[in-house]
Coordinates of C-alpha atoms and ligand atoms in Angstrom, one line a residue:
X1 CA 52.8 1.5 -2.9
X2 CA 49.0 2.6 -2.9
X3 CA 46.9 0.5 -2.1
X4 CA 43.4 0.7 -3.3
X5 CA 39.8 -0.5 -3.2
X6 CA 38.2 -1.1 -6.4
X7 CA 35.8 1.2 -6.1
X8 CA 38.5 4.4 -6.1
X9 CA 40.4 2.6 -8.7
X10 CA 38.0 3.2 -10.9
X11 CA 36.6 6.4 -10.0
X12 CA 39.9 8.1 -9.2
X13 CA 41.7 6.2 -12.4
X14 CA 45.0 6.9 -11.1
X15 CA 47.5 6.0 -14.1
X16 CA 50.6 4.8 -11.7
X17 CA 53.1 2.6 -12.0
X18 CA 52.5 0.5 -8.8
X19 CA 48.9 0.0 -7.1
X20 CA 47.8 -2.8 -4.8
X21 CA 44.2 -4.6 -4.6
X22 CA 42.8 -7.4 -3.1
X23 CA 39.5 -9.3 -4.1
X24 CA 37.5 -12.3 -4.9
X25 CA 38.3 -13.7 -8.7
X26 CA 34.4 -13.4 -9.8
X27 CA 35.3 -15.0 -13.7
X28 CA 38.4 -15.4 -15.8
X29 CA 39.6 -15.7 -19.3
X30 CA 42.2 -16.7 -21.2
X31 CA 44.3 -16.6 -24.5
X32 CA 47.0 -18.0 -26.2
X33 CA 49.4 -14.9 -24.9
X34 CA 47.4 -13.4 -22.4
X35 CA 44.8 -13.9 -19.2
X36 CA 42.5 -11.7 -17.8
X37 CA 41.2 -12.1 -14.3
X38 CA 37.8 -10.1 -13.7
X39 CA 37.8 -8.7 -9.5
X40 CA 35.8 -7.8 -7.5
X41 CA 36.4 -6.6 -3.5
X42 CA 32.7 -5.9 -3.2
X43 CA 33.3 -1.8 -2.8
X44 CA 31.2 -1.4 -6.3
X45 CA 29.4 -3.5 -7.9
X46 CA 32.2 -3.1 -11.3
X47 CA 35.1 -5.3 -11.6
X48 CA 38.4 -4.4 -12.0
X49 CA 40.1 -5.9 -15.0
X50 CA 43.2 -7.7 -14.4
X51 CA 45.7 -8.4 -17.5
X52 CA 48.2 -11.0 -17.0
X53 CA 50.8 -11.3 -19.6
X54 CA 52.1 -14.8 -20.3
X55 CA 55.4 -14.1 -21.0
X56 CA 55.4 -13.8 -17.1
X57 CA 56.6 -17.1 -15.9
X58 CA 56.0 -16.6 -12.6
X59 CA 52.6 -15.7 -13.2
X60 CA 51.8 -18.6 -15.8
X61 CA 52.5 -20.8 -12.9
X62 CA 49.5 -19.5 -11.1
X63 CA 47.1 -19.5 -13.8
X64 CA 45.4 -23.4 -12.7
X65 CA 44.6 -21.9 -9.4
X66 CA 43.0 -18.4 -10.6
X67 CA 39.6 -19.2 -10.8
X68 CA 36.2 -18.2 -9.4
X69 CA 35.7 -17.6 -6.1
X70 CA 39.5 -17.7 -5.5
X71 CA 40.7 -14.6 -3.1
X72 CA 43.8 -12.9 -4.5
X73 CA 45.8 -9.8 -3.5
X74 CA 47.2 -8.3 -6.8
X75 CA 50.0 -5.7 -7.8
X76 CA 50.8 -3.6 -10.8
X77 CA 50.5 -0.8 -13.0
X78 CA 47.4 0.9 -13.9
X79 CA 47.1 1.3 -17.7
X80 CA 44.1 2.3 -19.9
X81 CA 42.3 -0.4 -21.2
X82 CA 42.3 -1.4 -25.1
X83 CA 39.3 -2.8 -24.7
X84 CA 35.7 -1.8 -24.9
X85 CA 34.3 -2.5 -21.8
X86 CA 36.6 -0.4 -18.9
X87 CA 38.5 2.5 -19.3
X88 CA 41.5 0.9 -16.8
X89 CA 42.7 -2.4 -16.5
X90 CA 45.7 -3.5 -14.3
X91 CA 48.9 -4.8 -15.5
X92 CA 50.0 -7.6 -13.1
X93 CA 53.3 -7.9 -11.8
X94 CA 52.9 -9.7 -9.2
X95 CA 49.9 -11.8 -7.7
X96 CA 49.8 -13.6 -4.5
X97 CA 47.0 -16.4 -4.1
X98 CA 45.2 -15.7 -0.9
X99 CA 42.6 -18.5 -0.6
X100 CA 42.2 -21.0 -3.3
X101 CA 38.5 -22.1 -4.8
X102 CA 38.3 -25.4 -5.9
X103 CA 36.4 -25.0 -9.3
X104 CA 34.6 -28.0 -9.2
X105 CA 33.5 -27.4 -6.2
X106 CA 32.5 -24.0 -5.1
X107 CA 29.1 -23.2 -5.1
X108 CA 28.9 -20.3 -7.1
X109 CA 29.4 -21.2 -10.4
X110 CA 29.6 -18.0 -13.8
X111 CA 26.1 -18.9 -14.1
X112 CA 23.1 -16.7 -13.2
X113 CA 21.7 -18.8 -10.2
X114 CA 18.1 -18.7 -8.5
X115 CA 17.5 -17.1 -5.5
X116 CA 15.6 -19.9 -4.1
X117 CA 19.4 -21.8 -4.1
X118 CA 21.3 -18.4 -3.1
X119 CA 19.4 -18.4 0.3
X120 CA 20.2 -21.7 0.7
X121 CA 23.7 -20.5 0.6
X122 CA 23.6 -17.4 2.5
X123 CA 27.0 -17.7 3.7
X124 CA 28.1 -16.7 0.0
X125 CA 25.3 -14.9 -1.4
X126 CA 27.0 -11.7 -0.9
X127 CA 29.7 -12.5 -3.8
X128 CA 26.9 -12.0 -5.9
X129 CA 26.0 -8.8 -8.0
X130 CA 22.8 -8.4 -6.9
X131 CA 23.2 -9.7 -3.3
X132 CA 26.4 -7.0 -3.4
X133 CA 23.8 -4.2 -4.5
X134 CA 21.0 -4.8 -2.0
X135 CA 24.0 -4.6 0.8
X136 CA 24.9 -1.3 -0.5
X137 CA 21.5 0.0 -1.1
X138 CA 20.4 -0.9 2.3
X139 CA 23.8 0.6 3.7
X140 CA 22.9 3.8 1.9
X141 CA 19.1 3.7 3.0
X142 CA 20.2 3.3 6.4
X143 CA 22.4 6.2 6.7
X144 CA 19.9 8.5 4.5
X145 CA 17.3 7.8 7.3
X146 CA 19.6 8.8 10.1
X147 CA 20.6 11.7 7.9
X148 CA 17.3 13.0 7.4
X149 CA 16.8 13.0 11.3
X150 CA 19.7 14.3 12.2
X151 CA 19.3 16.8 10.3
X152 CA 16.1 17.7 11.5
X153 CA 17.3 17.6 15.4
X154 CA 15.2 14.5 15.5
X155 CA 16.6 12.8 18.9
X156 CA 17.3 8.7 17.9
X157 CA 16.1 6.3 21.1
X158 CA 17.0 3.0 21.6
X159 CA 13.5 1.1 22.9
X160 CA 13.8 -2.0 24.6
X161 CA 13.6 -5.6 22.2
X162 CA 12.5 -7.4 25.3
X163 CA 8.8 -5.8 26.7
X164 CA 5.9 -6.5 28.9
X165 CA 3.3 -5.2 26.6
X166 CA 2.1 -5.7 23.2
X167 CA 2.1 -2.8 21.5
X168 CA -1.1 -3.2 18.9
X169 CA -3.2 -5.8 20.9
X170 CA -2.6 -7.8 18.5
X171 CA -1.5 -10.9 19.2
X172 CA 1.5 -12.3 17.0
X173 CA 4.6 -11.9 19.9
X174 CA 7.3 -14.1 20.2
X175 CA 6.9 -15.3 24.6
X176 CA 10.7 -14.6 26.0
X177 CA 10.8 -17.1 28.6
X178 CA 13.5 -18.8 31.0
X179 CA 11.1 -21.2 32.4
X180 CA 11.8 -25.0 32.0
X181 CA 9.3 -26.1 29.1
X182 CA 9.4 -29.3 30.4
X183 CA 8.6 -29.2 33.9
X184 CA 6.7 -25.5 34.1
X185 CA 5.7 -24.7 37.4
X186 CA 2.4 -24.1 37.9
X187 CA -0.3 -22.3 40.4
X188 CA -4.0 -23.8 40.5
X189 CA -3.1 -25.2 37.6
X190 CA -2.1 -22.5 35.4
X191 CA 1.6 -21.9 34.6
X192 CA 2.9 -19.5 37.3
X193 CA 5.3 -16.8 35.7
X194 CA 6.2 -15.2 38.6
X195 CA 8.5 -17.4 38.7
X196 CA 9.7 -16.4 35.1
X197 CA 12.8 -14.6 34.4
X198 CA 11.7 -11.3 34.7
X199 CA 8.7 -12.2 37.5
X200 CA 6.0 -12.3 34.6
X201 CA 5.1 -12.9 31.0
X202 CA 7.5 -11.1 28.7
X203 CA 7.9 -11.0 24.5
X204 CA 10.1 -9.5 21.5
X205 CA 8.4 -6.4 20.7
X206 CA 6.2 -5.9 17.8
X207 CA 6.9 -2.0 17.9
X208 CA 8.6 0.4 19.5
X209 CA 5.9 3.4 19.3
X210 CA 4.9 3.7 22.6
X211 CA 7.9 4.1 24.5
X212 CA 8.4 6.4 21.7
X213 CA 5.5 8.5 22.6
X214 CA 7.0 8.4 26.3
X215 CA 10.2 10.5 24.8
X216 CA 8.7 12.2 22.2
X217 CA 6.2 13.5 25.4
X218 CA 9.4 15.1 27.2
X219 CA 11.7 15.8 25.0
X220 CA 10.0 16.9 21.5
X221 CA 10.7 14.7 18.1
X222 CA 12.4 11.3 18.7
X223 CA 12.8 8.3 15.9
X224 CA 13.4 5.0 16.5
X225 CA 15.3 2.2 14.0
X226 CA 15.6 -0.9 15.5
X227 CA 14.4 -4.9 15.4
X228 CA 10.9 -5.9 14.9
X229 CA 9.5 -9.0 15.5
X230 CA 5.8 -11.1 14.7
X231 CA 5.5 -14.6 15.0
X232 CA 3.6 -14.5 11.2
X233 CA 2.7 -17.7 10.7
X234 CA 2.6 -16.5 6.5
X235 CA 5.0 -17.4 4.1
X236 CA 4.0 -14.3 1.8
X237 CA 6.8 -12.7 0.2
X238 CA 6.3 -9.1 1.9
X239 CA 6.5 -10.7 5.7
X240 CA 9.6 -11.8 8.1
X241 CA 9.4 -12.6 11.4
X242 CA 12.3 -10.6 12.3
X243 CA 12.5 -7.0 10.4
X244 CA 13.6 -3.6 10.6
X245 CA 11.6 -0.6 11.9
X246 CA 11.6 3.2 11.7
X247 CA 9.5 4.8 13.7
X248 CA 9.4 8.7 14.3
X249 CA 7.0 10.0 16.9
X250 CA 7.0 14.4 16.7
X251 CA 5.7 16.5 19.9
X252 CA 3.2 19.6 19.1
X253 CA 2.1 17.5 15.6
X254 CA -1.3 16.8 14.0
X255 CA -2.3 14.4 11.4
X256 CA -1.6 17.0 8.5
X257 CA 1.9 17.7 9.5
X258 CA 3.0 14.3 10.1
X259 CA 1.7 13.5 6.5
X260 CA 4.0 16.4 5.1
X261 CA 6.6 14.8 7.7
X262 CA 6.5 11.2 5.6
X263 CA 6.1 12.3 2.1
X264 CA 9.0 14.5 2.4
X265 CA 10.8 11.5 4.7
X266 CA 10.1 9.0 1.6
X267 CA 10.7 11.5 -1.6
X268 CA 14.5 12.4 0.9
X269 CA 15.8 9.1 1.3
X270 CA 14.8 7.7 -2.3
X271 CA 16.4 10.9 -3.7
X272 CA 19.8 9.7 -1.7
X273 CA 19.7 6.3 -2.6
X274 CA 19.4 7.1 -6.4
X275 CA 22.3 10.1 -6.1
X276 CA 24.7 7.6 -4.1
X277 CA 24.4 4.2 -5.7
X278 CA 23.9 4.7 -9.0
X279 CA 25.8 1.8 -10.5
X280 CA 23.6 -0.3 -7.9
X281 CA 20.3 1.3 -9.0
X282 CA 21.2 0.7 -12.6
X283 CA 22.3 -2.5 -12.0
X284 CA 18.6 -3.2 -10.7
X285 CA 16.8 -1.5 -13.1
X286 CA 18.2 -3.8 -15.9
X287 CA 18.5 -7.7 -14.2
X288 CA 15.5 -6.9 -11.5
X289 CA 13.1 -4.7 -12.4
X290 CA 13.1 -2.3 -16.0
X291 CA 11.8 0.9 -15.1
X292 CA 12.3 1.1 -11.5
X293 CA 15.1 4.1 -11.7
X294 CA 12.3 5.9 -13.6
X295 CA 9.2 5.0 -11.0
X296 CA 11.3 6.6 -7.9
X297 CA 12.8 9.5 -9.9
X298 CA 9.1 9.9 -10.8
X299 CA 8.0 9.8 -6.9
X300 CA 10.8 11.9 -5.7
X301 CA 9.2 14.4 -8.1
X302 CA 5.9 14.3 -7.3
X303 CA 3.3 15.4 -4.9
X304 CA 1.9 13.1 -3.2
X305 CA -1.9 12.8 -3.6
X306 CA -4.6 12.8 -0.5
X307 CA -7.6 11.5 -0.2
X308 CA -9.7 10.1 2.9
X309 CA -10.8 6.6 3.3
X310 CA -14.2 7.5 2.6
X311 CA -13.2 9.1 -0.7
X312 CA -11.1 5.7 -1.4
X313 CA -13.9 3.4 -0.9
X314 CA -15.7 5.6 -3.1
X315 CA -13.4 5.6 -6.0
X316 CA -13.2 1.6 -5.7
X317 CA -17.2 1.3 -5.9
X318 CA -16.6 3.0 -9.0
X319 CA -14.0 0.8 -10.2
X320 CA -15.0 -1.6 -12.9
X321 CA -12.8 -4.4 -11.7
X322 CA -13.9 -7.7 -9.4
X323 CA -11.9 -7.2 -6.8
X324 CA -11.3 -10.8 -4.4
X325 CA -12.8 -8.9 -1.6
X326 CA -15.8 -6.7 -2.0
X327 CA -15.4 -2.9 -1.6
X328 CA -17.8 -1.8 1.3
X329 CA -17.5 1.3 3.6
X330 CA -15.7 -0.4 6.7
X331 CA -13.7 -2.9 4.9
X332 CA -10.0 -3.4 6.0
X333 CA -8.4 -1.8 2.6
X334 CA -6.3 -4.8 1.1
X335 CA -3.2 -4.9 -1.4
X336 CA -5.2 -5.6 -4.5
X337 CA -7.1 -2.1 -3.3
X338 CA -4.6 -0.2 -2.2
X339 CA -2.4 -1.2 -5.8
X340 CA -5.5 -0.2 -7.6
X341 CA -5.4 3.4 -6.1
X342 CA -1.6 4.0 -7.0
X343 CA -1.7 2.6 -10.0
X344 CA -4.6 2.5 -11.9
X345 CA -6.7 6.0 -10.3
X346 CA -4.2 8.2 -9.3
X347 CA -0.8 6.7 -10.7
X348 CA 1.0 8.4 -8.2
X349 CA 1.6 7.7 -4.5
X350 CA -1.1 8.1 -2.4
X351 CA -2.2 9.1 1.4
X352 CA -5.2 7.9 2.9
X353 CA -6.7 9.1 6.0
X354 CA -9.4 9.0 8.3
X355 CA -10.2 5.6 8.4
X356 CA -13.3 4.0 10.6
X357 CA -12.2 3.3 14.1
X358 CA -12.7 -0.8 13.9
X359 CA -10.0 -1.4 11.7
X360 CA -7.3 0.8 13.5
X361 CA -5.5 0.6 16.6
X362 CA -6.9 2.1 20.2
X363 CA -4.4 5.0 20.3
X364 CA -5.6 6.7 17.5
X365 CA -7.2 10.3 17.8
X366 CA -11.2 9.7 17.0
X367 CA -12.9 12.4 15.1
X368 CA -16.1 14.1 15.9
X369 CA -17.9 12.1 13.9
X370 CA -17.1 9.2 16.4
X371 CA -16.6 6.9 13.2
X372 CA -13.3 7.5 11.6
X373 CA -9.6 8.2 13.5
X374 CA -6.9 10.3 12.6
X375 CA -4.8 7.5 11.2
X376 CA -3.2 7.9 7.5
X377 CA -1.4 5.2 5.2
X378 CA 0.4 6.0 2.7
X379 CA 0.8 3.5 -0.6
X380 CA 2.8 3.5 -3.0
X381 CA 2.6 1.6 -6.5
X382 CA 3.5 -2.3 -6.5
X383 CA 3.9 -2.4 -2.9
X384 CA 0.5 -0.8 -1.8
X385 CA 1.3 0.1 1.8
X386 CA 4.5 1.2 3.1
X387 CA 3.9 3.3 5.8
X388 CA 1.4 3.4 8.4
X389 CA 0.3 6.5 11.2
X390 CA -1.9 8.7 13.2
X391 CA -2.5 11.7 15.4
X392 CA -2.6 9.8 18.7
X393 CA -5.1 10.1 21.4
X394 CA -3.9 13.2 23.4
X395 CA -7.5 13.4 25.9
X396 CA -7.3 10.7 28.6
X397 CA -10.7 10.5 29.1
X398 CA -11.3 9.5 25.1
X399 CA -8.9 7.0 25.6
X400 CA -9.7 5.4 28.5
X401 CA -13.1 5.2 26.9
X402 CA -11.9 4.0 24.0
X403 CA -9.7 0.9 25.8
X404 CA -13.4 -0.2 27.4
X405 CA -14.9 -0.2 24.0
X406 CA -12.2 -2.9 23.0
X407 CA -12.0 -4.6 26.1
X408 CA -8.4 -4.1 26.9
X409 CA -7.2 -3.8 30.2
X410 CA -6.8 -0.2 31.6
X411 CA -4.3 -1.2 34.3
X412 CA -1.7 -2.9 31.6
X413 CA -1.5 0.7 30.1
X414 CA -1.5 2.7 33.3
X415 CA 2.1 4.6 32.1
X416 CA 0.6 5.7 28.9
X417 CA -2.3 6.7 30.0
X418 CA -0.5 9.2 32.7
X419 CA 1.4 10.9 29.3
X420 CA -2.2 12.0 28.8
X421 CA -2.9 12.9 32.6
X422 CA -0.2 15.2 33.7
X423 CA 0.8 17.5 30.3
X424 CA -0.5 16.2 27.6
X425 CA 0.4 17.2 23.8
X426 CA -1.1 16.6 20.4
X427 CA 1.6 14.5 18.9
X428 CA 1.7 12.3 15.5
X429 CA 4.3 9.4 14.0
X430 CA 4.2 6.8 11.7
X431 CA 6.0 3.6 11.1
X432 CA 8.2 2.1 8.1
X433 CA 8.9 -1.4 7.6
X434 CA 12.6 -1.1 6.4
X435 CA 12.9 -4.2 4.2
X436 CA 9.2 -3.1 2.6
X437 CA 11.4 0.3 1.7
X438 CA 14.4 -1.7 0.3
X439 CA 11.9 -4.2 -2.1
X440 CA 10.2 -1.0 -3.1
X441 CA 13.5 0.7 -4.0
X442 CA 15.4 -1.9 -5.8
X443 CA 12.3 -4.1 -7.1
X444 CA 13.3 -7.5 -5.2
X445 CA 10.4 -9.8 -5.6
X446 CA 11.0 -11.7 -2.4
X447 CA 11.3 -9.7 1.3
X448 CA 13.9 -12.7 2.4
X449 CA 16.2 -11.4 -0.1
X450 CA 16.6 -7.8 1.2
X451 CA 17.8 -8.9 4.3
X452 CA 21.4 -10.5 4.9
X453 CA 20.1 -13.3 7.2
X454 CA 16.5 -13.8 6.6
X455 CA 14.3 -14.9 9.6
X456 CA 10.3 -16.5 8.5
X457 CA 7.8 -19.1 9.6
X458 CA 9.7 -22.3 9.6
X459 CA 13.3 -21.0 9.0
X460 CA 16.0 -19.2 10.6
X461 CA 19.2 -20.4 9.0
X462 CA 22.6 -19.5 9.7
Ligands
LIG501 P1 0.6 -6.1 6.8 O1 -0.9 -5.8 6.7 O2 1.3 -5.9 5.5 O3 0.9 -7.3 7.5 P2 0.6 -4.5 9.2 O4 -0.7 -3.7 9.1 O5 0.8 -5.7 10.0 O6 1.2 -4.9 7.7 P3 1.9 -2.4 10.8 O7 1.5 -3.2 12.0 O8 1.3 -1.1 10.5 O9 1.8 -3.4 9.5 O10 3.5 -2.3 10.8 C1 4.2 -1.1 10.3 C2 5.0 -1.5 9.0 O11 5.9 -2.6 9.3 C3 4.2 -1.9 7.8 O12 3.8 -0.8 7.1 C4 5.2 -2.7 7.0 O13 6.0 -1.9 6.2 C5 6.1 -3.4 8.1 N1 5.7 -4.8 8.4 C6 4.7 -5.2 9.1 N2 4.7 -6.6 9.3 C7 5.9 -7.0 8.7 C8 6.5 -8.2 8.5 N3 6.0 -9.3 9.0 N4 7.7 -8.3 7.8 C9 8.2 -7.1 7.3 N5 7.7 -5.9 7.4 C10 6.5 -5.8 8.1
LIG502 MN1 0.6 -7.7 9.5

């Protein structure tokens, strides 16, 4: 006897006389001469139909305990389906009940339920549709991205979780400590972390880009997809303090190709994700978000349109809208700015580039005009930013000066400023926040529900 996800079931529709399957009951219902037990084994989000015929004695006996959330393993014939809905249904011959569900107890009652409560019960979330789709989606995203690479001899490193130095300067690090928080030990007063775990201060890392740059500086174009932490003290519903990060850093690049590099990155793996899980993505488009299918097929499409930061602050001035914070030449651009660019001006996904050096990190290539850097976002409609980049300083004496204009300590960054003394090379990347990717994709409201075990300000459950 075959036995058979649900998924091939009904894809293959093998018309035999015996199959096996196993699954959580998701609903059932119930005649005066028949049953029917809908199935799911969490392979697609479709159920399998099972038919149970009451002249069956043995299987009339089971009926009480067939009910939601029950785990049953099921065998039969596969017949086409009378019925409207499914093109197969199996006949059951024999059922064997695997875990029983009390009804009246088990959390997950037919009803649609809020997310708000499903997080609370993130232990059984996945047995939902949606939860089921996001899984899938964000099993598919994840495999498109290492596809991409791959196929692109893009080398994948593992950076460390655990570093010395923070990445950005800017602040927001989780401390990884040993020490006892009770009785610290201290020199002149101050806490002494020699005496720490690793003989000084140490945190999660916020990014993995510059022991990127370290590989991408020897061996040519690397990637990384790994943890990400920030101690976020926001409860917004675009930030975690644990996420996902992709981060690609390419050898011999300038800002121009590792623009082309992202929009073609973006436009691949949306175009996978919509080829591979279309039930999923359909599945989204009509309980999440109408129109979604249509907005990436749209993007996947397009050409991406690019514009420098100057050129977007002057398209804002323009605008006829009173924006929360004023447009100015200098400003920080914020989500209310960057949604009005991709969906009101251009309606399209957009690249900005060349912004002023204040707002952007130290590593980033200056211009000649000794105002802007060779940094580029690019935005996308609803979510506003979703990736982030730049050319990085290759000339050592630019960036040295650069790490005196903002006060940061020369002698913390003494390996990355040596890629720069002994061969350097004009190289580019850019980052992705994963979970931002898989909100854009399927239209999830709320970042905590696109990852399986959700980590914020004030909660880490399960
Ligand atoms: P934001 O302004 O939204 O906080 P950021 O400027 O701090 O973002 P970067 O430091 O450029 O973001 O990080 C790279 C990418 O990581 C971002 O484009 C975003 O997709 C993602 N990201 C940043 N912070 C978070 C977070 N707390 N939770 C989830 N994703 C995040
Ligand atoms: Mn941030």
């Amino acid at each position: 006897m075959q036995t058979m996800r649900v998924k091939s079931i009904l894809t293959e529709k093998p018309l035999v006389e015996k199959i096996k399957v196993s699954g959580w009951i998701r609903t059932t219902r119930d005649s005066k001469s028949f049953s029917f037990i809908e199935l799911n084994d969490g392979s697609v989000i479709t159920n399998l139909q099972i038919f149970i015929d009451k002249s069956n004695a043995e299987l009339v006996k089971l009926i009480p305990d067939l009910t939601t959330g029950a785990s049953i393993e099921a065998q039969g014939a596969l017949k086409a389906s009378p019925g409207g809905k499914q093109d197969v249904e199996l006949h059951a011959e024999r059922i064997t009940i695997l875990g029983k569900a009390p009804a009246e107890e088990y959390p997950l009652q037919k009803k649609r339920h809020s997310f708000e409560y499903l997080r609370e019960i993130a232990h059984l979330r996945p047995r939902t549709n949606t939860f089921g789709a996001v899984t899938r989606v964000r099993n598919a995203l994840s495999f498109a991205i290492h596809k991409f690479f791959q196929e692109r001899e893009f080398l994948y490193i593992h950076t460390p979780i655990i570093t010395a130095s923070d990445c950005e300067g800017a602040g927001q690090m989780f401390q990884v400590t040993t020490l006892p928080l009770d009785n610290l030990p201290r020199e002149n007063g101050n806490v002494d972390f020699s005496k720490d775990f690793f003989g000084k201060k140490t945190f999660l890392t916020v990014s993995g880009q510059l022991e990127g740059e370290i590989y991408a500086c020897a061996l040519g174009n690397i990637y990384t997809f790994g943890p990400t932490f920030r101690a976020e003290h926001s409860l917004t519903s675009r930030h975690l303090a644990e996420f996902w990060m992709i981060e690609p850093e390419m050898a011999f690049c300038d800002l121009k190709q590792n623009m082309d590099t992202a929009e073609e990155f973006l436009k691949y793996i949306i175009g996978y994700v919509l080829e591979h899980c279309a039930p999923d993505m359909e599945f989204f488009n009509k309980w999440i978000e109408a129109g979604r299918m249509e907005t990436l097929q749209k993007i996947v499409a397009s050409t991406f349109t690019r514009i420098t930061y100057t050129e977007a602050i002057a398209e804002l001035e323009k605008a006829k809208v009173d924006f929360e914070y004023p447009v100015k030449w200098g400003i920080d651009l914020q989500s209310e700015h960057e949604k009005y660019l991709t969906e009101q001006v251009f309606k399209n996904p957009v690249i900005i580039s060349d912004y002023p050096k204040e707002i952007k990190a130290f590593y980033m290539k200056m211009n000649d005009d000794n105002k802007t850097v060779r940094a580029m976002d690019v935005l996308v409609p609803k979510i506003g930013e979703i990736i982030g980049g730049s050319e990085r300083e290759a000339d050592l004496e630019k960036l040295r000066a650069r790490l005196h204009e903002l006060k940061l300590d020369e002698k913390e960054y003494w390996w990355y400023l040596e890629l720069r003394k002994y061969g350097t090379i004009p190289h580019s990347g850019f980052g992705l926040g994963f979970e931002r990717l898989i909100q854009f994709v399927t239209g999830m409201q709320n970042i905590r529900d696109v990852i399986p075990f959700p980590r914020a300000y004030t909660s880490a459950e399960f």
